[in-house]
Coordinates of N, CA and C in Angstrom, one line a residue:
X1 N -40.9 68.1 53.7 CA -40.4 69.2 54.5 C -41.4 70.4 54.3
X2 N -41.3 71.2 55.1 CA -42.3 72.4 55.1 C -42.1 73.4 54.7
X3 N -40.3 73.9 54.2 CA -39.7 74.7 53.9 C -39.6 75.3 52.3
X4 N -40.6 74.5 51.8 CA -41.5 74.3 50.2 C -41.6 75.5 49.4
X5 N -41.9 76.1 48.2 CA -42.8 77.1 48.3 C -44.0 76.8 48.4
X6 N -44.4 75.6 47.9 CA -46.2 74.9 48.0 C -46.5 75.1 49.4
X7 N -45.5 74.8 50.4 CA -45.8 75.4 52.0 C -46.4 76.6 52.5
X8 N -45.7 77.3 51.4 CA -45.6 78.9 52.0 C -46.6 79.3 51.1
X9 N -46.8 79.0 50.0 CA -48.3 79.3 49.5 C -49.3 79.3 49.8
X10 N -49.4 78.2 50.1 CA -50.8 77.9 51.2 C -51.0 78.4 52.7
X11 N -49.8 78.6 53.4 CA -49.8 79.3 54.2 C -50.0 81.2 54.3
X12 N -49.5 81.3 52.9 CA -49.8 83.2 53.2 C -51.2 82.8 52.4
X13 N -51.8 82.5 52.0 CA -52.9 82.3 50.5 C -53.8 83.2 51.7
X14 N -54.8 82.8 52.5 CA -55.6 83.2 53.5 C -55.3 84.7 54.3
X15 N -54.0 84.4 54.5 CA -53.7 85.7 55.1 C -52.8 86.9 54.9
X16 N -51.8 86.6 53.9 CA -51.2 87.6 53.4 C -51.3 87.6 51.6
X17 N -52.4 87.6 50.9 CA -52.0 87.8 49.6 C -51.0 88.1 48.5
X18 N -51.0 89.4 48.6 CA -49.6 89.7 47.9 C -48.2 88.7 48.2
X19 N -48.0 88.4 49.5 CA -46.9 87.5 49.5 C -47.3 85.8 49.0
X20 N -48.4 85.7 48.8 CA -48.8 84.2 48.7 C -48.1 84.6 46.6
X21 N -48.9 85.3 46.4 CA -48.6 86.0 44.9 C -46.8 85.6 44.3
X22 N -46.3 86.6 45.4 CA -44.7 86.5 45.2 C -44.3 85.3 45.1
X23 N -45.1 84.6 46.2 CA -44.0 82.4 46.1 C -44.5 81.7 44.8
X24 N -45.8 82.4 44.1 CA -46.5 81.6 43.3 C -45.3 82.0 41.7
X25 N -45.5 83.7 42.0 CA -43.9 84.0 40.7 C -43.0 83.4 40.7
X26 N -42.7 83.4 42.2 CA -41.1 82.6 42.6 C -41.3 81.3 42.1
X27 N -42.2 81.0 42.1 CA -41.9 79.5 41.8 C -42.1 79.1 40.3
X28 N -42.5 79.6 39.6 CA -43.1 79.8 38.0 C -41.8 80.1 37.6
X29 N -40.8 81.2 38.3 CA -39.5 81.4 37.7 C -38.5 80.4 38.1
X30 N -38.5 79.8 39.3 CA -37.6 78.7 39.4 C -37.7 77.7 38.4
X31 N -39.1 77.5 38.1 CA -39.4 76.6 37.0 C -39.2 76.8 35.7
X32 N -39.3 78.1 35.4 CA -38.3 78.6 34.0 C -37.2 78.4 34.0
X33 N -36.3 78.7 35.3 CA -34.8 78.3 35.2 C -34.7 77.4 35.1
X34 N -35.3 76.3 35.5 CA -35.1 75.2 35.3 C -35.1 74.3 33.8
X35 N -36.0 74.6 33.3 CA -36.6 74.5 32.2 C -35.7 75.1 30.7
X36 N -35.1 76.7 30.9 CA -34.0 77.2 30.7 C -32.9 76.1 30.4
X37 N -32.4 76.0 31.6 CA -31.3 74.9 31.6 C -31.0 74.1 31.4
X38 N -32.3 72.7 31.1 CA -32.2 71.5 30.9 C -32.3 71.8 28.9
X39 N -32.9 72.5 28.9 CA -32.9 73.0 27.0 C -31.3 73.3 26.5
X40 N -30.8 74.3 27.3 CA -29.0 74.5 27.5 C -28.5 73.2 27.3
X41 N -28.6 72.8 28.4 CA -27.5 71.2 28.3 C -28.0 70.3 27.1
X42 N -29.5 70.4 26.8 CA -29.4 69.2 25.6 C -28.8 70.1 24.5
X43 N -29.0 71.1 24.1 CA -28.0 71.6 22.8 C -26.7 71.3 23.2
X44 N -26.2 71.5 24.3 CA -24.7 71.2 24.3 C -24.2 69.6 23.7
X45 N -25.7 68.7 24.3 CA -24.8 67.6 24.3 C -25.3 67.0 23.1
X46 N -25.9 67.7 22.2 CA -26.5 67.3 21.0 C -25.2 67.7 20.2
X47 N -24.4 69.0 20.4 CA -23.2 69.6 19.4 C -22.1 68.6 20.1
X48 N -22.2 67.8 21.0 CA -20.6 67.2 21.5 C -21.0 65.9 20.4
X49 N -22.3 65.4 20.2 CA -22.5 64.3 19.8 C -22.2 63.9 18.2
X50 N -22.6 65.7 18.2 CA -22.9 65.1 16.6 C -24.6 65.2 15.9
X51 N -25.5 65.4 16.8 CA -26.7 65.4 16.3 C -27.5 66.8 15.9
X52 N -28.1 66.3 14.7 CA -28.8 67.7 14.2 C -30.0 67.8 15.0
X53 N -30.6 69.2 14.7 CA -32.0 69.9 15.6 C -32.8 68.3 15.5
X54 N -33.8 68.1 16.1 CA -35.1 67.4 15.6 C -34.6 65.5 15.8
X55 N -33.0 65.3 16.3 CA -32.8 63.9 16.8 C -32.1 63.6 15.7
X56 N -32.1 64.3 14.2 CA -31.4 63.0 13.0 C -30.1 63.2 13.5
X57 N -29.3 62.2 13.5 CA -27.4 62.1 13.2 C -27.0 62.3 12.3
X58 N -25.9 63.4 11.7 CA -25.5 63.9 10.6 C -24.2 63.2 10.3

């Protein structure tokens, strides 16, 4: 699809800078959220389990 931010990067990159700038943050911070979150859920599911930091089972 074209509705990307890699779409819209490449598309302002040549002609509107500063906005090519913003999709490249935007997307750096999507990817922190993301990144954020998936670290969230594995603590969760490490305390439902039973497992200490670093993988040992206590």
């Amino acid at each position: 699809s074209q509705n990307g931010l890699g779409s819209r990067i490449t598309a302002n990159l040549t002609a509107n800078t500063p906005a090519a700038w913003a999709y490249v943050i935007g997307a750096c911070l999507l990817g922190l959220a993301f990144y954020l979150v998936s670290i969230g859920m594995e603590g969760i599911t490490q305390q439902l389990r039973g497992g200490a930091p670093g993988g040992e089972i206590t």
